[in-house]
Amino acid sequence: MHYDLTDLRLFVAIAEARNLTRGAERVHLAASSASHRMRLLEASIGTPLLVREPRGVSLTRAGDALLRHARQVFAQLEQMHADLTPYAKGVRGHVSLWANTHATHAFLPDSLAAFLKRHPQVSISLEEHTSPEVVMAVARGEVEVGVVAESIEGAEVELLPYRADRLVLIAPADHPIAQRTRTPFAAVLDYPFVMLHSGSAIHTFTMNAAAALGRHLEVRIQVRSFEAVCRMVSAGVGLGLVPRSALADGPPREPLAVIELEEPWAQRDLKVCVRKREQLSRFAADLVACLTGSGADLP
């Protein structure tokens, strides 16, 4: 069955306006022409799509289904256009990169800026996911390059050193635990926390760490960056869990206590994750060389 994009665009306009004449106006067609096209479309499909009413139209069940699919078609066309546009502007390569929250916020901005400066013909799409999600996506071949803080046993991937860092607990200077230098994670779970937004990799990781101890983490507020976590903790909102590198740019406006966590998982050595390095595309291989410092492209 053949579907004409003009007819689909007209149908979506009519369905959204709930009126044939106004829908036709949106796509710059006469009402008579629009009505004729809709009848031909219905005849082609073999079922009514619109219920003609005195003051407009409503959709049949088939019309509802077509509207849903037509919207998806146009969304995919827009995405196709967005993906192809860089090539028209001279971009000749693209790399998909998935990384956990830690890498995305702390290290990758500088690393990717250095890489893109040296490779202006390459574009990169960066998505934030938990480390296990990144590893599995790379193992399945869905993504060429990932940056993770942990692997999955049995996953057929290669891990290459990227950066070393450690998660630390931060607290207001006058908090009861501020005088400690070290603490187990279980000892602070009675206090409220400031966290990155729900859905971020570090949010998921921290909630799972609490659940593994049979506890539930009380999240008082969620924010969008490690800097905001530090500001909220400084203001006395709660405790925070951040990479030590997030504190490297200087102290916040108010003093913070930094407490080491005794858990082995607090050590977050980041690694570049690939399926097989020798099978990488040229641009992905260049990116890996830049991230790992194994070639001329040092970050």
PDB file of C-alpha atoms in Angstrom:
ATOM      1  CA  MET A   1       0.000   0.000   0.000  1.00  0.00           C
ATOM      2  CA  HIS A   2       1.355   3.420  -0.990  1.00  0.00           C
ATOM      3  CA  TYR A   3       1.207   6.332   1.453  1.00  0.00           C
ATOM      4  CA  ASP A   4       1.778   9.841   0.155  1.00  0.00           C
ATOM      5  CA  LEU A   5       3.542  12.193   2.593  1.00  0.00           C
ATOM      6  CA  THR A   6       1.321  15.071   1.494  1.00  0.00           C
ATOM      7  CA  ASP A   7      -1.777  13.025   2.382  1.00  0.00           C
ATOM      8  CA  LEU A   8      -0.296  12.017   5.741  1.00  0.00           C
ATOM      9  CA  ARG A   9       0.637  15.618   6.535  1.00  0.00           C
ATOM     10  CA  LEU A  10      -2.880  16.725   5.575  1.00  0.00           C
ATOM     11  CA  PHE A  11      -4.442  13.990   7.711  1.00  0.00           C
ATOM     12  CA  VAL A  12      -2.380  15.007  10.760  1.00  0.00           C
ATOM     13  CA  ALA A  13      -3.356  18.659  10.277  1.00  0.00           C
ATOM     14  CA  ILE A  14      -7.071  17.770  10.031  1.00  0.00           C
ATOM     15  CA  ALA A  15      -6.881  15.403  13.017  1.00  0.00           C
ATOM     16  CA  GLU A  16      -5.161  18.021  15.192  1.00  0.00           C
ATOM     17  CA  ALA A  17      -7.532  20.811  14.137  1.00  0.00           C
ATOM     18  CA  ARG A  18     -10.564  18.497  14.380  1.00  0.00           C
ATOM     19  CA  ASN A  19     -11.794  20.372  11.331  1.00  0.00           C
ATOM     20  CA  LEU A  20     -11.263  19.603   7.646  1.00  0.00           C
ATOM     21  CA  THR A  21     -11.267  23.217   6.448  1.00  0.00           C
ATOM     22  CA  ARG A  22      -8.830  24.464   9.107  1.00  0.00           C
ATOM     23  CA  GLY A  23      -6.617  21.437   8.603  1.00  0.00           C
ATOM     24  CA  ALA A  24      -6.522  22.085   4.864  1.00  0.00           C
ATOM     25  CA  GLU A  25      -5.542  25.702   5.518  1.00  0.00           C
ATOM     26  CA  ARG A  26      -2.576  24.567   7.637  1.00  0.00           C
ATOM     27  CA  VAL A  27      -1.076  22.721   4.670  1.00  0.00           C
ATOM     28  CA  HIS A  28      -2.176  25.322   2.118  1.00  0.00           C
ATOM     29  CA  LEU A  29      -4.808  23.246   0.329  1.00  0.00           C
ATOM     30  CA  ALA A  30      -8.366  24.087  -0.668  1.00  0.00           C
ATOM     31  CA  ALA A  31     -11.046  22.377   1.408  1.00  0.00           C
ATOM     32  CA  SER A  32     -12.470  20.609  -1.644  1.00  0.00           C
ATOM     33  CA  SER A  33      -9.051  19.240  -2.588  1.00  0.00           C
ATOM     34  CA  ALA A  34      -8.434  18.146   1.017  1.00  0.00           C
ATOM     35  CA  SER A  35     -11.783  16.358   1.182  1.00  0.00           C
ATOM     36  CA  HIS A  36     -11.047  14.544  -2.076  1.00  0.00           C
ATOM     37  CA  ARG A  37      -7.612  13.463  -0.872  1.00  0.00           C
ATOM     38  CA  MET A  38      -9.027  12.140   2.399  1.00  0.00           C
ATOM     39  CA  ARG A  39     -11.661  10.083   0.607  1.00  0.00           C
ATOM     40  CA  LEU A  40      -9.017   8.579  -1.667  1.00  0.00           C
ATOM     41  CA  LEU A  41      -6.834   7.792   1.363  1.00  0.00           C
ATOM     42  CA  GLU A  42      -9.742   6.085   3.136  1.00  0.00           C
ATOM     43  CA  ALA A  43     -10.546   4.113  -0.011  1.00  0.00           C
ATOM     44  CA  SER A  44      -6.897   3.059  -0.314  1.00  0.00           C
ATOM     45  CA  ILE A  45      -6.760   1.886   3.303  1.00  0.00           C
ATOM     46  CA  GLY A  46     -10.195   0.299   3.087  1.00  0.00           C
ATOM     47  CA  THR A  47     -11.748   1.854   6.185  1.00  0.00           C
ATOM     48  CA  PRO A  48     -13.041   5.279   7.336  1.00  0.00           C
ATOM     49  CA  LEU A  49     -10.560   7.479   9.160  1.00  0.00           C
ATOM     50  CA  LEU A  50     -12.767  10.491   9.876  1.00  0.00           C
ATOM     51  CA  VAL A  51     -16.283  10.868  11.146  1.00  0.00           C
ATOM     52  CA  ARG A  52     -17.779  13.943   9.449  1.00  0.00           C
ATOM     53  CA  GLU A  53     -19.828  15.945  11.929  1.00  0.00           C
ATOM     54  CA  PRO A  54     -21.778  19.226  11.607  1.00  0.00           C
ATOM     55  CA  ARG A  55     -19.047  21.253  13.335  1.00  0.00           C
ATOM     56  CA  GLY A  56     -15.942  19.349  12.414  1.00  0.00           C
ATOM     57  CA  VAL A  57     -14.570  15.828  12.352  1.00  0.00           C
ATOM     58  CA  SER A  58     -13.589  13.158  14.858  1.00  0.00           C
ATOM     59  CA  LEU A  59     -11.332  10.159  14.405  1.00  0.00           C
ATOM     60  CA  THR A  60     -12.319   6.542  14.080  1.00  0.00           C
ATOM     61  CA  ARG A  61     -10.162   3.900  15.772  1.00  0.00           C
ATOM     62  CA  ALA A  62      -8.350   3.457  12.490  1.00  0.00           C
ATOM     63  CA  GLY A  63      -7.868   7.227  12.380  1.00  0.00           C
ATOM     64  CA  ASP A  64      -6.369   7.203  15.870  1.00  0.00           C
ATOM     65  CA  ALA A  65      -3.930   4.472  14.813  1.00  0.00           C
ATOM     66  CA  LEU A  66      -2.962   6.307  11.628  1.00  0.00           C
ATOM     67  CA  LEU A  67      -2.422   9.558  13.562  1.00  0.00           C
ATOM     68  CA  ARG A  68      -0.069   7.833  15.983  1.00  0.00           C
ATOM     69  CA  HIS A  69       1.953   6.232  13.205  1.00  0.00           C
ATOM     70  CA  ALA A  70       1.966   9.360  11.029  1.00  0.00           C
ATOM     71  CA  ARG A  71       3.411  11.401  13.893  1.00  0.00           C
ATOM     72  CA  GLN A  72       6.135   8.784  14.325  1.00  0.00           C
ATOM     73  CA  VAL A  73       6.872   8.913  10.595  1.00  0.00           C
ATOM     74  CA  PHE A  74       7.334  12.679  10.641  1.00  0.00           C
ATOM     75  CA  ALA A  75       9.430  12.499  13.820  1.00  0.00           C
ATOM     76  CA  GLN A  76      11.705   9.973  12.099  1.00  0.00           C
ATOM     77  CA  LEU A  77      11.936  12.196   9.035  1.00  0.00           C
ATOM     78  CA  GLU A  78      12.977  15.123  11.221  1.00  0.00           C
ATOM     79  CA  GLN A  79      15.595  12.965  12.907  1.00  0.00           C
ATOM     80  CA  MET A  80      16.848  11.794   9.510  1.00  0.00           C
ATOM     81  CA  HIS A  81      17.148  15.416   8.418  1.00  0.00           C
ATOM     82  CA  ALA A  82      19.036  16.297  11.611  1.00  0.00           C
ATOM     83  CA  ASP A  83      21.414  13.352  11.110  1.00  0.00           C
ATOM     84  CA  LEU A  84      22.107  14.201   7.463  1.00  0.00           C
ATOM     85  CA  THR A  85      22.466  17.978   7.832  1.00  0.00           C
ATOM     86  CA  PRO A  86      25.996  17.830   9.312  1.00  0.00           C
ATOM     87  CA  TYR A  87      27.228  15.989   6.219  1.00  0.00           C
ATOM     88  CA  ALA A  88      25.959  18.814   4.019  1.00  0.00           C
ATOM     89  CA  LYS A  89      28.013  21.173   6.178  1.00  0.00           C
ATOM     90  CA  GLY A  90      31.209  19.189   5.715  1.00  0.00           C
ATOM     91  CA  VAL A  91      31.020  16.785   8.667  1.00  0.00           C
ATOM     92  CA  ARG A  92      32.190  13.453   7.340  1.00  0.00           C
ATOM     93  CA  GLY A  93      32.105  11.232  10.393  1.00  0.00           C
ATOM     94  CA  HIS A  94      29.986  10.540  13.461  1.00  0.00           C
ATOM     95  CA  VAL A  95      30.623   8.629  16.693  1.00  0.00           C
ATOM     96  CA  SER A  96      28.031   7.598  19.276  1.00  0.00           C
ATOM     97  CA  LEU A  97      29.401   7.745  22.815  1.00  0.00           C
ATOM     98  CA  TRP A  98      27.649   6.588  25.984  1.00  0.00           C
ATOM     99  CA  ALA A  99      29.066   7.430  29.421  1.00  0.00           C
ATOM    100  CA  ASN A 100      28.114   7.364  33.072  1.00  0.00           C
ATOM    101  CA  THR A 101      27.290  10.551  35.012  1.00  0.00           C
ATOM    102  CA  HIS A 102      30.746  10.836  36.541  1.00  0.00           C
ATOM    103  CA  ALA A 103      32.555  10.875  33.191  1.00  0.00           C
ATOM    104  CA  THR A 104      29.920  13.029  31.488  1.00  0.00           C
ATOM    105  CA  HIS A 105      30.129  15.813  34.052  1.00  0.00           C
ATOM    106  CA  ALA A 106      33.733  15.639  35.248  1.00  0.00           C
ATOM    107  CA  PHE A 107      36.087  14.724  32.414  1.00  0.00           C
ATOM    108  CA  LEU A 108      34.466  14.320  29.010  1.00  0.00           C
ATOM    109  CA  PRO A 109      33.736  18.019  28.340  1.00  0.00           C
ATOM    110  CA  ASP A 110      37.466  18.823  28.191  1.00  0.00           C
ATOM    111  CA  SER A 111      38.404  15.578  26.441  1.00  0.00           C
ATOM    112  CA  LEU A 112      35.736  15.918  23.741  1.00  0.00           C
ATOM    113  CA  ALA A 113      36.467  19.606  23.210  1.00  0.00           C
ATOM    114  CA  ALA A 114      40.117  18.734  22.539  1.00  0.00           C
ATOM    115  CA  PHE A 115      39.161  15.907  20.192  1.00  0.00           C
ATOM    116  CA  LEU A 116      36.631  17.961  18.198  1.00  0.00           C
ATOM    117  CA  LYS A 117      39.085  20.823  17.871  1.00  0.00           C
ATOM    118  CA  ARG A 118      41.536  18.432  16.194  1.00  0.00           C
ATOM    119  CA  HIS A 119      38.787  16.680  14.179  1.00  0.00           C
ATOM    120  CA  PRO A 120      36.329  19.331  12.924  1.00  0.00           C
ATOM    121  CA  GLN A 121      34.965  16.863  10.367  1.00  0.00           C
ATOM    122  CA  VAL A 122      33.569  14.588  13.108  1.00  0.00           C
ATOM    123  CA  SER A 123      30.390  14.950  15.175  1.00  0.00           C
ATOM    124  CA  ILE A 124      29.679  13.130  18.453  1.00  0.00           C
ATOM    125  CA  SER A 125      26.400  12.231  20.131  1.00  0.00           C
ATOM    126  CA  LEU A 126      26.875  11.786  23.891  1.00  0.00           C
ATOM    127  CA  GLU A 127      24.269  10.032  26.031  1.00  0.00           C
ATOM    128  CA  GLU A 128      24.335   9.493  29.799  1.00  0.00           C
ATOM    129  CA  HIS A 129      23.584   5.984  31.080  1.00  0.00           C
ATOM    130  CA  THR A 130      24.568   3.769  33.992  1.00  0.00           C
ATOM    131  CA  SER A 131      27.813   1.848  33.585  1.00  0.00           C
ATOM    132  CA  PRO A 132      26.081  -1.557  33.195  1.00  0.00           C
ATOM    133  CA  GLU A 133      23.815  -0.104  30.492  1.00  0.00           C
ATOM    134  CA  VAL A 134      26.834   1.295  28.661  1.00  0.00           C
ATOM    135  CA  VAL A 135      28.729  -2.000  28.832  1.00  0.00           C
ATOM    136  CA  MET A 136      25.781  -4.003  27.503  1.00  0.00           C
ATOM    137  CA  ALA A 137      25.129  -1.523  24.675  1.00  0.00           C
ATOM    138  CA  VAL A 138      28.780  -1.767  23.592  1.00  0.00           C
ATOM    139  CA  ALA A 139      28.750  -5.571  23.884  1.00  0.00           C
ATOM    140  CA  ARG A 140      25.635  -5.740  21.675  1.00  0.00           C
ATOM    141  CA  GLY A 141      27.214  -3.441  19.095  1.00  0.00           C
ATOM    142  CA  GLU A 142      24.640  -0.671  19.601  1.00  0.00           C
ATOM    143  CA  VAL A 143      27.340   1.855  20.546  1.00  0.00           C
ATOM    144  CA  GLU A 144      30.990   1.869  19.468  1.00  0.00           C
ATOM    145  CA  VAL A 145      32.510   3.657  22.472  1.00  0.00           C
ATOM    146  CA  GLY A 146      31.540   3.933  26.133  1.00  0.00           C
ATOM    147  CA  VAL A 147      33.061   5.342  29.319  1.00  0.00           C
ATOM    148  CA  VAL A 148      32.263   3.375  32.475  1.00  0.00           C
ATOM    149  CA  ALA A 149      33.258   2.967  36.107  1.00  0.00           C
ATOM    150  CA  GLU A 150      32.444  -0.731  36.321  1.00  0.00           C
ATOM    151  CA  SER A 151      32.069  -3.704  34.029  1.00  0.00           C
ATOM    152  CA  ILE A 152      29.760  -6.705  33.906  1.00  0.00           C
ATOM    153  CA  GLU A 153      31.120 -10.195  34.388  1.00  0.00           C
ATOM    154  CA  GLY A 154      31.019 -12.119  31.148  1.00  0.00           C
ATOM    155  CA  ALA A 155      30.490  -9.089  28.903  1.00  0.00           C
ATOM    156  CA  GLU A 156      32.696  -9.417  25.834  1.00  0.00           C
ATOM    157  CA  VAL A 157      34.247  -5.942  25.813  1.00  0.00           C
ATOM    158  CA  GLU A 158      37.676  -4.376  26.136  1.00  0.00           C
ATOM    159  CA  LEU A 159      38.342  -1.849  28.917  1.00  0.00           C
ATOM    160  CA  LEU A 160      41.072   0.771  28.533  1.00  0.00           C
ATOM    161  CA  PRO A 161      42.216   3.196  31.282  1.00  0.00           C
ATOM    162  CA  TYR A 162      40.758   6.717  31.055  1.00  0.00           C
ATOM    163  CA  ARG A 163      40.743   8.614  34.391  1.00  0.00           C
ATOM    164  CA  ALA A 164      41.027   7.781  38.109  1.00  0.00           C
ATOM    165  CA  ASP A 165      38.719   9.416  40.629  1.00  0.00           C
ATOM    166  CA  ARG A 166      36.863   8.677  43.843  1.00  0.00           C
ATOM    167  CA  LEU A 167      33.380   9.369  45.201  1.00  0.00           C
ATOM    168  CA  VAL A 168      33.425  11.320  48.465  1.00  0.00           C
ATOM    169  CA  LEU A 169      30.753  12.380  50.903  1.00  0.00           C
ATOM    170  CA  ILE A 170      30.263  16.116  51.390  1.00  0.00           C
ATOM    171  CA  ALA A 171      28.498  17.726  54.326  1.00  0.00           C
ATOM    172  CA  PRO A 172      27.855  21.232  55.714  1.00  0.00           C
ATOM    173  CA  ALA A 173      30.658  22.368  58.000  1.00  0.00           C
ATOM    174  CA  ASP A 174      28.359  22.301  61.053  1.00  0.00           C
ATOM    175  CA  HIS A 175      26.858  18.852  60.334  1.00  0.00           C
ATOM    176  CA  PRO A 176      27.241  16.145  63.039  1.00  0.00           C
ATOM    177  CA  ILE A 177      29.470  14.035  60.768  1.00  0.00           C
ATOM    178  CA  ALA A 178      31.603  16.958  59.561  1.00  0.00           C
ATOM    179  CA  GLN A 179      34.422  16.135  62.014  1.00  0.00           C
ATOM    180  CA  ARG A 180      34.891  12.629  60.636  1.00  0.00           C
ATOM    181  CA  THR A 181      37.567  11.880  58.077  1.00  0.00           C
ATOM    182  CA  ARG A 182      36.139   8.493  57.028  1.00  0.00           C
ATOM    183  CA  THR A 183      32.773   6.770  57.296  1.00  0.00           C
ATOM    184  CA  PRO A 184      30.961   3.698  56.032  1.00  0.00           C
ATOM    185  CA  PHE A 185      28.047   4.497  53.735  1.00  0.00           C
ATOM    186  CA  ALA A 186      25.599   2.721  56.050  1.00  0.00           C
ATOM    187  CA  ALA A 187      26.430   5.184  58.858  1.00  0.00           C
ATOM    188  CA  VAL A 188      25.024   8.199  56.974  1.00  0.00           C
ATOM    189  CA  LEU A 189      21.800   6.740  55.582  1.00  0.00           C
ATOM    190  CA  ASP A 190      19.718   8.268  58.391  1.00  0.00           C
ATOM    191  CA  TYR A 191      20.433  11.746  56.976  1.00  0.00           C
ATOM    192  CA  PRO A 192      18.712  13.369  53.988  1.00  0.00           C
ATOM    193  CA  PHE A 193      20.666  13.710  50.743  1.00  0.00           C
ATOM    194  CA  VAL A 194      21.025  16.135  47.867  1.00  0.00           C
ATOM    195  CA  MET A 195      21.168  14.147  44.615  1.00  0.00           C
ATOM    196  CA  LEU A 196      21.474  14.587  40.899  1.00  0.00           C
ATOM    197  CA  HIS A 197      18.155  14.269  39.079  1.00  0.00           C
ATOM    198  CA  SER A 198      16.282  10.977  38.929  1.00  0.00           C
ATOM    199  CA  GLY A 199      17.382   9.027  35.881  1.00  0.00           C
ATOM    200  CA  SER A 200      21.004  10.157  36.082  1.00  0.00           C
ATOM    201  CA  ALA A 201      23.475   7.294  36.297  1.00  0.00           C
ATOM    202  CA  ILE A 202      24.872   8.343  39.676  1.00  0.00           C
ATOM    203  CA  HIS A 203      21.351   8.682  41.125  1.00  0.00           C
ATOM    204  CA  THR A 204      20.558   5.111  40.084  1.00  0.00           C
ATOM    205  CA  PHE A 205      23.911   3.841  41.364  1.00  0.00           C
ATOM    206  CA  THR A 206      23.530   5.510  44.785  1.00  0.00           C
ATOM    207  CA  MET A 207      19.945   4.340  45.281  1.00  0.00           C
ATOM    208  CA  ASN A 208      21.033   0.778  44.430  1.00  0.00           C
ATOM    209  CA  ALA A 209      23.942   1.027  46.893  1.00  0.00           C
ATOM    210  CA  ALA A 210      21.493   1.966  49.661  1.00  0.00           C
ATOM    211  CA  ALA A 211      19.079  -0.795  48.631  1.00  0.00           C
ATOM    212  CA  ALA A 212      21.917  -3.348  48.789  1.00  0.00           C
ATOM    213  CA  LEU A 213      22.207  -2.445  52.491  1.00  0.00           C
ATOM    214  CA  GLY A 214      18.467  -2.907  52.963  1.00  0.00           C
ATOM    215  CA  ARG A 215      17.953   0.823  53.348  1.00  0.00           C
ATOM    216  CA  HIS A 216      16.113   3.578  51.511  1.00  0.00           C
ATOM    217  CA  LEU A 217      17.884   6.841  50.722  1.00  0.00           C
ATOM    218  CA  GLU A 218      15.956   9.968  51.709  1.00  0.00           C
ATOM    219  CA  VAL A 219      16.378  12.429  48.845  1.00  0.00           C
ATOM    220  CA  ARG A 220      15.429  15.939  49.944  1.00  0.00           C
ATOM    221  CA  ILE A 221      16.110  17.663  46.624  1.00  0.00           C
ATOM    222  CA  GLN A 222      17.328  16.744  43.143  1.00  0.00           C
ATOM    223  CA  VAL A 223      19.455  19.065  40.994  1.00  0.00           C
ATOM    224  CA  ARG A 224      21.083  19.007  37.557  1.00  0.00           C
ATOM    225  CA  SER A 225      24.830  19.289  38.240  1.00  0.00           C
ATOM    226  CA  PHE A 226      27.522  18.426  40.765  1.00  0.00           C
ATOM    227  CA  GLU A 227      28.107  22.134  41.301  1.00  0.00           C
ATOM    228  CA  ALA A 228      24.461  22.505  42.327  1.00  0.00           C
ATOM    229  CA  VAL A 229      24.842  19.529  44.693  1.00  0.00           C
ATOM    230  CA  CYS A 230      27.778  21.307  46.367  1.00  0.00           C
ATOM    231  CA  ARG A 231      25.817  24.566  46.667  1.00  0.00           C
ATOM    232  CA  MET A 232      22.812  22.840  48.206  1.00  0.00           C
ATOM    233  CA  VAL A 233      24.969  20.903  50.668  1.00  0.00           C
ATOM    234  CA  SER A 234      26.780  24.116  51.625  1.00  0.00           C
ATOM    235  CA  ALA A 235      23.389  25.692  52.328  1.00  0.00           C
ATOM    236  CA  GLY A 236      22.569  22.892  54.770  1.00  0.00           C
ATOM    237  CA  VAL A 237      19.965  21.062  52.680  1.00  0.00           C
ATOM    238  CA  GLY A 238      21.532  17.635  53.150  1.00  0.00           C
ATOM    239  CA  LEU A 239      24.539  15.433  52.472  1.00  0.00           C
ATOM    240  CA  GLY A 240      25.914  14.850  48.978  1.00  0.00           C
ATOM    241  CA  LEU A 241      27.881  12.198  47.135  1.00  0.00           C
ATOM    242  CA  VAL A 242      30.149  13.603  44.419  1.00  0.00           C
ATOM    243  CA  PRO A 243      33.386  12.725  42.625  1.00  0.00           C
ATOM    244  CA  ARG A 244      36.434  14.321  44.195  1.00  0.00           C
ATOM    245  CA  SER A 245      37.122  15.886  40.789  1.00  0.00           C
ATOM    246  CA  ALA A 246      33.892  17.896  41.168  1.00  0.00           C
ATOM    247  CA  LEU A 247      35.599  19.771  44.018  1.00  0.00           C
ATOM    248  CA  ALA A 248      38.753  20.506  42.039  1.00  0.00           C
ATOM    249  CA  ASP A 249      37.602  23.862  40.636  1.00  0.00           C
ATOM    250  CA  GLY A 250      37.771  25.538  44.032  1.00  0.00           C
ATOM    251  CA  PRO A 251      35.655  25.678  47.182  1.00  0.00           C
ATOM    252  CA  PRO A 252      31.976  26.708  47.072  1.00  0.00           C
ATOM    253  CA  ARG A 253      30.783  29.930  48.663  1.00  0.00           C
ATOM    254  CA  GLU A 254      30.399  28.225  52.018  1.00  0.00           C
ATOM    255  CA  PRO A 255      32.847  25.671  53.489  1.00  0.00           C
ATOM    256  CA  LEU A 256      32.235  21.973  53.012  1.00  0.00           C
ATOM    257  CA  ALA A 257      33.400  18.963  54.968  1.00  0.00           C
ATOM    258  CA  VAL A 258      34.776  16.212  52.719  1.00  0.00           C
ATOM    259  CA  ILE A 259      34.566  12.701  54.171  1.00  0.00           C
ATOM    260  CA  GLU A 260      36.105   9.593  52.634  1.00  0.00           C
ATOM    261  CA  LEU A 261      33.794   6.613  52.096  1.00  0.00           C
ATOM    262  CA  GLU A 262      35.122   3.238  53.231  1.00  0.00           C
ATOM    263  CA  GLU A 263      33.290   1.270  50.530  1.00  0.00           C
ATOM    264  CA  PRO A 264      35.393  -0.270  47.730  1.00  0.00           C
ATOM    265  CA  TRP A 265      32.854   1.033  45.187  1.00  0.00           C
ATOM    266  CA  ALA A 266      33.795   4.613  46.116  1.00  0.00           C
ATOM    267  CA  GLN A 267      36.910   4.239  43.957  1.00  0.00           C
ATOM    268  CA  ARG A 268      35.602   5.158  40.500  1.00  0.00           C
ATOM    269  CA  ASP A 269      38.369   4.487  38.017  1.00  0.00           C
ATOM    270  CA  LEU A 270      36.894   5.347  34.651  1.00  0.00           C
ATOM    271  CA  LYS A 271      37.597   3.182  31.631  1.00  0.00           C
ATOM    272  CA  VAL A 272      36.923   3.454  27.919  1.00  0.00           C
ATOM    273  CA  CYS A 273      34.795   0.511  26.822  1.00  0.00           C
ATOM    274  CA  VAL A 274      34.839  -0.935  23.279  1.00  0.00           C
ATOM    275  CA  ARG A 275      33.774  -4.236  21.793  1.00  0.00           C
ATOM    276  CA  LYS A 276      36.977  -4.933  19.854  1.00  0.00           C
ATOM    277  CA  ARG A 277      39.437  -2.151  19.314  1.00  0.00           C
ATOM    278  CA  GLU A 278      40.667  -3.461  15.961  1.00  0.00           C
ATOM    279  CA  GLN A 279      37.086  -3.399  14.608  1.00  0.00           C
ATOM    280  CA  LEU A 280      36.389   0.264  15.424  1.00  0.00           C
ATOM    281  CA  SER A 281      35.565   2.699  12.660  1.00  0.00           C
ATOM    282  CA  ARG A 282      38.296   5.169  11.844  1.00  0.00           C
ATOM    283  CA  PHE A 283      36.709   8.055  13.741  1.00  0.00           C
ATOM    284  CA  ALA A 284      35.810   5.908  16.758  1.00  0.00           C
ATOM    285  CA  ALA A 285      39.400   4.646  16.864  1.00  0.00           C
ATOM    286  CA  ASP A 286      40.655   8.249  16.768  1.00  0.00           C
ATOM    287  CA  LEU A 287      38.347   9.117  19.675  1.00  0.00           C
ATOM    288  CA  VAL A 288      39.539   6.143  21.731  1.00  0.00           C
ATOM    289  CA  ALA A 289      43.159   7.123  21.064  1.00  0.00           C
ATOM    290  CA  CYS A 290      42.391  10.632  22.275  1.00  0.00           C
ATOM    291  CA  LEU A 291      40.626   9.477  25.442  1.00  0.00           C
ATOM    292  CA  THR A 292      43.248   6.907  26.398  1.00  0.00           C
ATOM    293  CA  GLY A 293      46.300   8.921  25.351  1.00  0.00           C
ATOM    294  CA  SER A 294      47.495   5.994  23.248  1.00  0.00           C
ATOM    295  CA  GLY A 295      48.174   7.968  20.088  1.00  0.00           C
ATOM    296  CA  ALA A 296      49.034  11.428  18.822  1.00  0.00           C
ATOM    297  CA  ASP A 297      45.617  12.715  19.896  1.00  0.00           C
ATOM    298  CA  LEU A 298      46.301  13.404  23.558  1.00  0.00           C
ATOM    299  CA  PRO A 299      43.452  15.249  25.295  1.00  0.00           C
TER     300      PRO A 299
END
